[in-house]
PDB file of C-alpha atoms in Angstrom:
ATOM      1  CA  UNK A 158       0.000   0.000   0.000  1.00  0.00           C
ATOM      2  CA  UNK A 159       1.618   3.488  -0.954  1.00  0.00           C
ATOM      3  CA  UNK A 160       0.092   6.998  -0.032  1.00  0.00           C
ATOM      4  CA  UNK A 161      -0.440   8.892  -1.896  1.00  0.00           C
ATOM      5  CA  UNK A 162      -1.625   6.586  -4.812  1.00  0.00           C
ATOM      6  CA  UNK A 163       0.200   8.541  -7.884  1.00  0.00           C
ATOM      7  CA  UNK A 164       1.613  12.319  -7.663  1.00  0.00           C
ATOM      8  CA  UNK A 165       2.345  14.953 -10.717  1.00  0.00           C
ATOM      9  CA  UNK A 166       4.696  16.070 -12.897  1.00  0.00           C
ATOM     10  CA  UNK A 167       5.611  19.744 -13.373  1.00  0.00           C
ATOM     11  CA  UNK A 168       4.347  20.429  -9.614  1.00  0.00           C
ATOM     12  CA  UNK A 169       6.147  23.827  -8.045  1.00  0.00           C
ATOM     13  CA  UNK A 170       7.633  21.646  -5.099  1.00  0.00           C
ATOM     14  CA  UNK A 171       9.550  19.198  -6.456  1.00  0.00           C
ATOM     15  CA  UNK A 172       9.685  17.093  -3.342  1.00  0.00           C
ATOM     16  CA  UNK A 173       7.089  14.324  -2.209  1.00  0.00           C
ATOM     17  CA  UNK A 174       7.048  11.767   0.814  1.00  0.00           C
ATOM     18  CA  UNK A 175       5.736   8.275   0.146  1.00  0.00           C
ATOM     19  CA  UNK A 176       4.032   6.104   2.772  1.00  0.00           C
ATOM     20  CA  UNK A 177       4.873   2.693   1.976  1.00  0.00           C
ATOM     21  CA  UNK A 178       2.945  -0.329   4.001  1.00  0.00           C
ATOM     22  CA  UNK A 179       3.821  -3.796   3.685  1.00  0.00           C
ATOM     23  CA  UNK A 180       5.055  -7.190   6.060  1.00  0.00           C
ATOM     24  CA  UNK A 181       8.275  -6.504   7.515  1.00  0.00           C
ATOM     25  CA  UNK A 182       9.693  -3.531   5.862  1.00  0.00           C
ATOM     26  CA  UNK A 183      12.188  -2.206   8.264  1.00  0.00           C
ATOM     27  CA  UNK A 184      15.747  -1.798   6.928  1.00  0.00           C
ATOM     28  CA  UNK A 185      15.339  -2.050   3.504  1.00  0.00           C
ATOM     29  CA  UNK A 186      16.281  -0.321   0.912  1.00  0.00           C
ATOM     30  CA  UNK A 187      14.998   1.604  -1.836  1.00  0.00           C
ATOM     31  CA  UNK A 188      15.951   2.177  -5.239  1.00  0.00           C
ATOM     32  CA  UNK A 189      14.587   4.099  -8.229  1.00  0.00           C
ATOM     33  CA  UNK A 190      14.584   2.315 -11.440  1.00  0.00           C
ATOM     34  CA  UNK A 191      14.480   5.150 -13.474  1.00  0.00           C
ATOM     35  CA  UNK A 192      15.335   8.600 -14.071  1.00  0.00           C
ATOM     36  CA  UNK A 193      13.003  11.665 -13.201  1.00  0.00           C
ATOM     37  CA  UNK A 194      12.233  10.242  -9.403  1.00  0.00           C
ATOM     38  CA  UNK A 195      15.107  10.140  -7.173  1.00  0.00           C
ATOM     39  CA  UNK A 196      15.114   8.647  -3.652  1.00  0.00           C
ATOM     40  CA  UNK A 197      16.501  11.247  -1.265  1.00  0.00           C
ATOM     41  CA  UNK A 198      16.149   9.365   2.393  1.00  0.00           C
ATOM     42  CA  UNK A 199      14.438   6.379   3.627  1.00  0.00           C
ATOM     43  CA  UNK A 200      12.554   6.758   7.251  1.00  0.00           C
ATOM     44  CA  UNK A 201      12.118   3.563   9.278  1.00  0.00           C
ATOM     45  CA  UNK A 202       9.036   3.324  11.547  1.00  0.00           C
ATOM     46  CA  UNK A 203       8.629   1.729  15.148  1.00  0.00           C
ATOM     47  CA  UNK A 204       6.625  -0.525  13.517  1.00  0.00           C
ATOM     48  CA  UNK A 205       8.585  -2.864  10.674  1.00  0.00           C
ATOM     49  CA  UNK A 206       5.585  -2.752   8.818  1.00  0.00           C
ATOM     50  CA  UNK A 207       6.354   0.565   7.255  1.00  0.00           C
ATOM     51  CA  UNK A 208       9.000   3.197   5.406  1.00  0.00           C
ATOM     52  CA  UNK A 209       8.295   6.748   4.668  1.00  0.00           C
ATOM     53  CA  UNK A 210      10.392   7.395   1.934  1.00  0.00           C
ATOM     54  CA  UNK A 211      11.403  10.587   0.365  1.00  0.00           C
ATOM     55  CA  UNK A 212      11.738  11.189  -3.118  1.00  0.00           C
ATOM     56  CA  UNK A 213      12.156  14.270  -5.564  1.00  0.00           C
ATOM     57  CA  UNK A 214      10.691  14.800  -9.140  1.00  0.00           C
ATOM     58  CA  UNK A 215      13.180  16.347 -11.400  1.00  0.00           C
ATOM     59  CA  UNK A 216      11.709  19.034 -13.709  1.00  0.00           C
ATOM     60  CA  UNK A 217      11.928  17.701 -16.718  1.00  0.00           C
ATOM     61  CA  UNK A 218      10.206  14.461 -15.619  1.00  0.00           C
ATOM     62  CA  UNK A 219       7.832  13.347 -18.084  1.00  0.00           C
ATOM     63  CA  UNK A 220       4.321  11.484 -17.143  1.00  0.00           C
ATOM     64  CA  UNK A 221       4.640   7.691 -16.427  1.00  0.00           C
ATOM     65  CA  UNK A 222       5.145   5.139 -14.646  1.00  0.00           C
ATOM     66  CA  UNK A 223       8.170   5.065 -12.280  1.00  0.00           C
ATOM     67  CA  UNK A 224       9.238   1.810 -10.690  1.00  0.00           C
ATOM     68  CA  UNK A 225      10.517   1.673  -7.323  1.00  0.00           C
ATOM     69  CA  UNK A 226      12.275  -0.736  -5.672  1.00  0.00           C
ATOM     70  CA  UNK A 227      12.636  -2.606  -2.262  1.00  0.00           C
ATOM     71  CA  UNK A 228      15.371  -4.719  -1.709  1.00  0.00           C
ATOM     72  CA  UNK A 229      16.066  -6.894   1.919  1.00  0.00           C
ATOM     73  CA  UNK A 230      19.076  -8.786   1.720  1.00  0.00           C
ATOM     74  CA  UNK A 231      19.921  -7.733  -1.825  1.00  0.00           C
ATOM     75  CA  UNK A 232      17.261  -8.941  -3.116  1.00  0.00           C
ATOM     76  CA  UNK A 233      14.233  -7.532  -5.208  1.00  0.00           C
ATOM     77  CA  UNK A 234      11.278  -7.718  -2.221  1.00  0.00           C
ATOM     78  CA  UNK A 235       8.988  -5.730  -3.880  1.00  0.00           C
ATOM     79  CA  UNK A 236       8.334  -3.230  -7.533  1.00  0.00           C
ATOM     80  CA  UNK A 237       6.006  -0.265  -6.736  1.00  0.00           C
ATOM     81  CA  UNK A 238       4.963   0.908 -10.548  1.00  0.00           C
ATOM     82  CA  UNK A 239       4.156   4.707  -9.022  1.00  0.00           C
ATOM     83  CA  UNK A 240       2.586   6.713 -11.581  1.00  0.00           C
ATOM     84  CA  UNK A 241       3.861  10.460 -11.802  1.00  0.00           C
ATOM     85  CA  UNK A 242       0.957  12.022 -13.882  1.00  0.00           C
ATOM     86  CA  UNK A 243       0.358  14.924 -16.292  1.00  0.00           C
ATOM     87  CA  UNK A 244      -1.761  17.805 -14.819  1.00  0.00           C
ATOM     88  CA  UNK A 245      -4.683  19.086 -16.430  1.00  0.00           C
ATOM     89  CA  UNK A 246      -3.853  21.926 -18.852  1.00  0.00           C
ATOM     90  CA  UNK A 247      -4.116  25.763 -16.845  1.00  0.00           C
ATOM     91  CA  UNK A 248      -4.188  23.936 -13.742  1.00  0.00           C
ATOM     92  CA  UNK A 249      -1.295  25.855 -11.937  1.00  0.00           C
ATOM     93  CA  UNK A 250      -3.507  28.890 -12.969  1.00  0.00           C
ATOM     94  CA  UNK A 251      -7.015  27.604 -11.634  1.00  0.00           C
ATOM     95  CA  UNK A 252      -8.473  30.655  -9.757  1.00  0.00           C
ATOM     96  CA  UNK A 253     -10.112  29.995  -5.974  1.00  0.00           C
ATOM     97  CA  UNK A 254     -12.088  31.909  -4.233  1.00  0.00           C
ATOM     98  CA  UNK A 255     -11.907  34.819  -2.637  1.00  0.00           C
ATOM     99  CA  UNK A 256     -13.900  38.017  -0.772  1.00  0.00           C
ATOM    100  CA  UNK A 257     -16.387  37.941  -3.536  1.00  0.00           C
ATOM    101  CA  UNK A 258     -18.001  34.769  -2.994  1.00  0.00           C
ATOM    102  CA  UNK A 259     -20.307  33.750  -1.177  1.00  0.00           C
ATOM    103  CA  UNK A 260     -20.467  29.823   0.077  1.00  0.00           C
ATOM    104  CA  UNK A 261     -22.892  27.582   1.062  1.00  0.00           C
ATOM    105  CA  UNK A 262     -21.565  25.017   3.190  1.00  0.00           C
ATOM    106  CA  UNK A 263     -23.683  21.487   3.112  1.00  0.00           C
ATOM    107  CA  UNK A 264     -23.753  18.477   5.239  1.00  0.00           C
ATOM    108  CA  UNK A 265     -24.576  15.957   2.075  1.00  0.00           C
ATOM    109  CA  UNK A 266     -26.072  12.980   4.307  1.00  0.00           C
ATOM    110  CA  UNK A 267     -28.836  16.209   5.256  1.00  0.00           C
ATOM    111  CA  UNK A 268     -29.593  17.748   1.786  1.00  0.00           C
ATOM    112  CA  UNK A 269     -31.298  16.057  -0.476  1.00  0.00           C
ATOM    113  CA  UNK A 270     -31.335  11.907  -1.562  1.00  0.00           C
ATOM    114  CA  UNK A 271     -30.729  11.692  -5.354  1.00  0.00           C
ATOM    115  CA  UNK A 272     -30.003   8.219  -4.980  1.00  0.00           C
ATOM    116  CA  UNK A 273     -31.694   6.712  -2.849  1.00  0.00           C
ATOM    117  CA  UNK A 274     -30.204   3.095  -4.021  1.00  0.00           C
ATOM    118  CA  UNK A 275     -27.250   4.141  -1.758  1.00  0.00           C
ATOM    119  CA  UNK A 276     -28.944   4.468   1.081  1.00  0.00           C
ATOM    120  CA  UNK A 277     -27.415   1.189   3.236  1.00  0.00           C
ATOM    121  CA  UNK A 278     -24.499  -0.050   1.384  1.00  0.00           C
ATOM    122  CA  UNK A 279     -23.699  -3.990   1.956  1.00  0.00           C
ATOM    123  CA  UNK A 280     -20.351  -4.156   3.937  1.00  0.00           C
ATOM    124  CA  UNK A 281     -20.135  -0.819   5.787  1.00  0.00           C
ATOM    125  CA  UNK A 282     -20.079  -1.080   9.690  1.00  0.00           C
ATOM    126  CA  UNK A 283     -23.676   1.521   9.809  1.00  0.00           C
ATOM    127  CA  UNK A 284     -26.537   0.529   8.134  1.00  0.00           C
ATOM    128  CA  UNK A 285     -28.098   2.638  10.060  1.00  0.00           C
ATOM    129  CA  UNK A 286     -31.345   4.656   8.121  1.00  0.00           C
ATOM    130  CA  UNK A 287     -33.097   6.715  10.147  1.00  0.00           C
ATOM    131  CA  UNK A 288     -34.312  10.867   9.016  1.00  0.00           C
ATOM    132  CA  UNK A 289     -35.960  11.017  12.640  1.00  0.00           C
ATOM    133  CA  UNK A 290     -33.265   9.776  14.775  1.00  0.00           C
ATOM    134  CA  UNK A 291     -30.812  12.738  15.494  1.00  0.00           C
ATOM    135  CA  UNK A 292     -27.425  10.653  14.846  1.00  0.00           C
ATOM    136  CA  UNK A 293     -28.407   8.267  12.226  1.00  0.00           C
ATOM    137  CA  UNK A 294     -27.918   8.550   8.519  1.00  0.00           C
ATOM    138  CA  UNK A 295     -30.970  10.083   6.275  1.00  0.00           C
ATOM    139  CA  UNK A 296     -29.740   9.597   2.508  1.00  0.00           C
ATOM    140  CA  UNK A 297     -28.376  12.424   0.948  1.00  0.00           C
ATOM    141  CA  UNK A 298     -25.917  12.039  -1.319  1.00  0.00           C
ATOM    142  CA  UNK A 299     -23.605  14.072  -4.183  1.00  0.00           C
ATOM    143  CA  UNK A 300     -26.224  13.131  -6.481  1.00  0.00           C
ATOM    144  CA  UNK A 301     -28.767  15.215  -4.695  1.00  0.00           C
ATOM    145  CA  UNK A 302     -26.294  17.770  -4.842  1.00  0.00           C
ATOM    146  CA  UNK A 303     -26.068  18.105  -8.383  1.00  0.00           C
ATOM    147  CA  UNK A 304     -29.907  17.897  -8.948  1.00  0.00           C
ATOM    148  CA  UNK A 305     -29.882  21.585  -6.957  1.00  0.00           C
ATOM    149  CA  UNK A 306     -27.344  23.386  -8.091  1.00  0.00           C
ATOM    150  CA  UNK A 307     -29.735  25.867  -9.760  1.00  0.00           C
ATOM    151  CA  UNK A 308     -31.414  26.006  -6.373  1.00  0.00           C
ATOM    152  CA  UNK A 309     -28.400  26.793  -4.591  1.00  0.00           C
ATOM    153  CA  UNK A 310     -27.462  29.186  -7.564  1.00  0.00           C
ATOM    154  CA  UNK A 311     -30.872  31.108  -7.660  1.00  0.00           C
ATOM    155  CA  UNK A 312     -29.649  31.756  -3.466  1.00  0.00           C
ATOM    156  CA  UNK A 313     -27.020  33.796  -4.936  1.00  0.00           C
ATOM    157  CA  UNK A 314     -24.479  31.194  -3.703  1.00  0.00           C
ATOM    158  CA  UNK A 315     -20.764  30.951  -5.606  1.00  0.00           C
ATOM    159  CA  UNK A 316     -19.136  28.125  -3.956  1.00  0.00           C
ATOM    160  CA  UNK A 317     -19.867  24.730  -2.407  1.00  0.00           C
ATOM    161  CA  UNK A 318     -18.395  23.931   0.548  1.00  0.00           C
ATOM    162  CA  UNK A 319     -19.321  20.593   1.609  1.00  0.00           C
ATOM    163  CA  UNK A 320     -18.759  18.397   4.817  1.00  0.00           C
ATOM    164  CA  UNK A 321     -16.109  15.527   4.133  1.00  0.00           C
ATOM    165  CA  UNK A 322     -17.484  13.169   1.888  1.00  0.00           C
ATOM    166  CA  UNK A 323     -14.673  10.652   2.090  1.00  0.00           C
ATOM    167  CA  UNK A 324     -14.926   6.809   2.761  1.00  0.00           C
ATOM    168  CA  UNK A 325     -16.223   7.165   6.943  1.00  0.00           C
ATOM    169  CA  UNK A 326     -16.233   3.380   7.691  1.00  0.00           C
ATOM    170  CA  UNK A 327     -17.679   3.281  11.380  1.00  0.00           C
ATOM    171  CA  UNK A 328     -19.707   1.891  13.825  1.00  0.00           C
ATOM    172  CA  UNK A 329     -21.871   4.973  14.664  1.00  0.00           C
ATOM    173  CA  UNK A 330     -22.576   8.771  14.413  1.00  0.00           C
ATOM    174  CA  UNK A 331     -20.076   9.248  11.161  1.00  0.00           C
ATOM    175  CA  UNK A 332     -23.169  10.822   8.830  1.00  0.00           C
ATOM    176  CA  UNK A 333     -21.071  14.322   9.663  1.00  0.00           C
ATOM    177  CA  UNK A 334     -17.733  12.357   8.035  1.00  0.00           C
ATOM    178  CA  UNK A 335     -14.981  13.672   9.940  1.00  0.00           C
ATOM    179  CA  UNK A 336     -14.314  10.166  10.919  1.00  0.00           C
ATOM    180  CA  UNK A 337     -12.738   9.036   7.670  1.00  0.00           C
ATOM    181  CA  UNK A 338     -10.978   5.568   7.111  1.00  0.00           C
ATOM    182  CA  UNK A 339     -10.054   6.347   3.515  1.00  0.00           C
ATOM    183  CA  UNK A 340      -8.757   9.166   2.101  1.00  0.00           C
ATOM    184  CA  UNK A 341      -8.969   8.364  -1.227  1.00  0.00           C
ATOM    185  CA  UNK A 342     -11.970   7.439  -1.510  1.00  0.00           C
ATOM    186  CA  UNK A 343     -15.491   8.586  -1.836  1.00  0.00           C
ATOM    187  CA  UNK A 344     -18.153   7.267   0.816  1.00  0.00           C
ATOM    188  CA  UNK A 345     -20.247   4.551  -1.113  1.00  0.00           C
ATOM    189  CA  UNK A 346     -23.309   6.265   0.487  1.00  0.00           C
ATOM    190  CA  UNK A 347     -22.404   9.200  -0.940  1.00  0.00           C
ATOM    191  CA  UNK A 348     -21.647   7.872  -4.518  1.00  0.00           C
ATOM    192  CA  UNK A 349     -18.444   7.237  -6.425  1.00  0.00           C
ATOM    193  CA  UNK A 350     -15.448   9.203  -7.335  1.00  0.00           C
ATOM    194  CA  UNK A 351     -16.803   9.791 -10.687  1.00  0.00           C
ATOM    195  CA  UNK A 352     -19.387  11.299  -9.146  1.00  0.00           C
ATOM    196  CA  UNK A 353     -17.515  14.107  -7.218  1.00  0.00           C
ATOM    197  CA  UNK A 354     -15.710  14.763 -10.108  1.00  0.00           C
ATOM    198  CA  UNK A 355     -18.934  15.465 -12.058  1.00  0.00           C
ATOM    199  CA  UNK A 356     -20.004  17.803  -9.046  1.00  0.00           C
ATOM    200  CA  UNK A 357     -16.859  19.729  -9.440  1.00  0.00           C
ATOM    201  CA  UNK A 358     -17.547  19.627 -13.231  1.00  0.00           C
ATOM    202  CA  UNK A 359     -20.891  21.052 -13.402  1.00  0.00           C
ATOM    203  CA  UNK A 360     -20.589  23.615 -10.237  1.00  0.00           C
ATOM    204  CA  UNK A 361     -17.719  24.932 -12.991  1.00  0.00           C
ATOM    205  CA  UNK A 362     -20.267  24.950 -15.734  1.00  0.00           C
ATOM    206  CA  UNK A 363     -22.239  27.128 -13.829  1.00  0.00           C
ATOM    207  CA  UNK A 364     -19.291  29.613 -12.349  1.00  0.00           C
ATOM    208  CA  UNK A 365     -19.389  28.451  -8.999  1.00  0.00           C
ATOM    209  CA  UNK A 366     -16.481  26.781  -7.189  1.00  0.00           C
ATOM    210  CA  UNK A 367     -16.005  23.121  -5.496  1.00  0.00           C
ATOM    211  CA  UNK A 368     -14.651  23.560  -1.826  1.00  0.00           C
ATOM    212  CA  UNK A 369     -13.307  20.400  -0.792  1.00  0.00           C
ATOM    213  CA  UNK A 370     -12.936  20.077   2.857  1.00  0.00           C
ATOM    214  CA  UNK A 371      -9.826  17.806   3.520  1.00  0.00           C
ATOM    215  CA  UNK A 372      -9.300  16.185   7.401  1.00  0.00           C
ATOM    216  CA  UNK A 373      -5.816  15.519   7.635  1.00  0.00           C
ATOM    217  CA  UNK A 374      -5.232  16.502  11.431  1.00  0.00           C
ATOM    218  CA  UNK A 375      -7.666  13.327  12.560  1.00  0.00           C
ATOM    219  CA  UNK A 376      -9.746  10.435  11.107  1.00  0.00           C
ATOM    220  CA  UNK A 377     -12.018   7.570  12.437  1.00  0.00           C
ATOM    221  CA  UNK A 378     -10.850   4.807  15.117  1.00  0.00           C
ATOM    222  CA  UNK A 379     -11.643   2.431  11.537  1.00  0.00           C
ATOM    223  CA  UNK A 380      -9.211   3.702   9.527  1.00  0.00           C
ATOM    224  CA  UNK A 381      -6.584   0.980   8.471  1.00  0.00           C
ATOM    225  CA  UNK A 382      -3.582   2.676  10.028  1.00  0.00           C
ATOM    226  CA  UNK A 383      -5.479   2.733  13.589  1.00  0.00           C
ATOM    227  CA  UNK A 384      -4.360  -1.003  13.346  1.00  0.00           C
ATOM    228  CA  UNK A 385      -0.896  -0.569  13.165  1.00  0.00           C
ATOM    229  CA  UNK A 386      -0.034   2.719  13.784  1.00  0.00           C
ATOM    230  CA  UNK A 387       3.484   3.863  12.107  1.00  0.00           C
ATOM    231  CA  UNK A 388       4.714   5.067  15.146  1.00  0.00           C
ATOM    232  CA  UNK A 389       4.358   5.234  18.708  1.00  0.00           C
ATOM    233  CA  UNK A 390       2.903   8.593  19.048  1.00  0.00           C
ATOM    234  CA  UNK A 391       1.258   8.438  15.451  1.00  0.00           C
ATOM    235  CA  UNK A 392      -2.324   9.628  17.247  1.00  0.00           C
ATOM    236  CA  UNK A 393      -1.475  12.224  20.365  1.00  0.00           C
ATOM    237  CA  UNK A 394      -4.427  12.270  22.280  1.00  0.00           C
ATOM    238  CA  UNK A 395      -3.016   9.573  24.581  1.00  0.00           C
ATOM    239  CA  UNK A 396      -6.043   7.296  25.095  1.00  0.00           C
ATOM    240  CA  UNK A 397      -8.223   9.467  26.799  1.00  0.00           C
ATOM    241  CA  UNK A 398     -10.584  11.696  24.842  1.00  0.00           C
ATOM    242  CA  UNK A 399     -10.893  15.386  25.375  1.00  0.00           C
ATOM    243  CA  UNK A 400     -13.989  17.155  23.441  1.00  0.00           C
ATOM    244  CA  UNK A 401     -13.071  20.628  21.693  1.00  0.00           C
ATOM    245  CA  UNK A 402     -15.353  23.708  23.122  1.00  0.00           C
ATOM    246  CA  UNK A 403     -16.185  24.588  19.775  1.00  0.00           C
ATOM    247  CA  UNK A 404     -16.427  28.228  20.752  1.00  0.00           C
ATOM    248  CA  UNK A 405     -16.075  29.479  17.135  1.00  0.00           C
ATOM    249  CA  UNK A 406     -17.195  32.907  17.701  1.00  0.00           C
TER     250      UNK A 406
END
């Protein structure tokens, strides 16, 4: 398993740190098998079951793939094919927002149900389905997002901000989806990653703007990691939870 998935070519910071997970990892090494991605340091972890590895992307590197290497004893343990990718044309350019917008920040599972065949997805840990019990899940989805984007438009809205809408793989309460187990992935309930795209895609079409609300400071207790944790102090709340005041004003 490497994090993240695939990177970019032609990015202003050349350097990137890979997350690498796999059985016994500790003391390997790591090679690049090709030009355009060098291999700067490798990081142990307290648990042999990962290396953070640190890697740069020259600037003429072209899109591709880009094996990598892990060796134990001299041997070839393992080929990573990492794909370095070619960014969408103007990208570097793409405006955000600013002052003069105004945004309308959704909680998905509370909007609107545009598919409601998504409601209880088989293998996720809450099936729960419930619009009059406080913490349970009532259906909305991206789908009902799109369907009311002239709604939100007619408000005099210019951006979407929505809630996390990443994978939130838990037991109870997660409808909010701050409690995400994958990060690279869209919550089933929600819909796929095609369908965010098309979100951002249309919102576009219309002028308005795609806030996407990324939770890397926490995640859920279901998240693969929480398994075997990296490192020692990899979560820092010590085993006793402490609720924020949430005193925003």
């Amino acid at each position: 398993k490497v994090e993240p998935m695939n990177w970019w070519v032609g990015m202003k910071n050349p350097n990137l740190q890979l997350l690498i997970r796999g059985e016994n990892l500790k003391g390997s090494q790591v090679t690049s098998a090709k030009k355009g991605l060098e291999i700067i340091k490798v990081t142990n972890a307290d648990s042999p079951n990962y290396l953070f590895v640190d890697v740069k992307i020259a600037s003429n590197a072209q899109a591709g793939v880009y094996p990598i290497q892990i060796k134990k004893e001299g041997k070839v343990y393992k080929t990573i094919h990492y794909s370095l990718e070619a960014r969408e044309k103007g990208s570097a350019n793409r405006s955000s927002y600013s002052n003069k917008d105004v945004i309308y920040l959704i909680t998905p599972d509370r909007f609107a149900n545009g598919d409601p065949s998504n409601d209880q997805v088989s293998g996720m840990s809450d099936m729960s389905l419930n619009r009059n019990a406080l913490y349970d899940r009532h259906g909305g989805d991206l789908r009902g997002i799109i369907n009311h984007l002239d709604y939100i438009k007619d408000m005099g809205f210019t951006a979407v901000w929505n809630m996390p809408v990443m994978e939130n793989n838990q037991k109870l309460e997660s409808y909010h989806g701050y409690g995400i187990t994958d990060h690279y992935k869209i919550d089933p309930r929600f819909g796929t990653n095609e369908d965010y795209k098309e979100l951002g895609k249309k919102l576009r079409d219309q002028g308005m703007y795609l806030v996407q609300d990324i939770v890397l400071n926490h995640c859920g207790d279901g998240h693969w990691w929480m398994k075997d944790m990296p490192f020692k102090d990899w979560i820092n709340y010590g085993g006793k939870f402490v609720s924020t005041t949430h005193r925003r004003e």
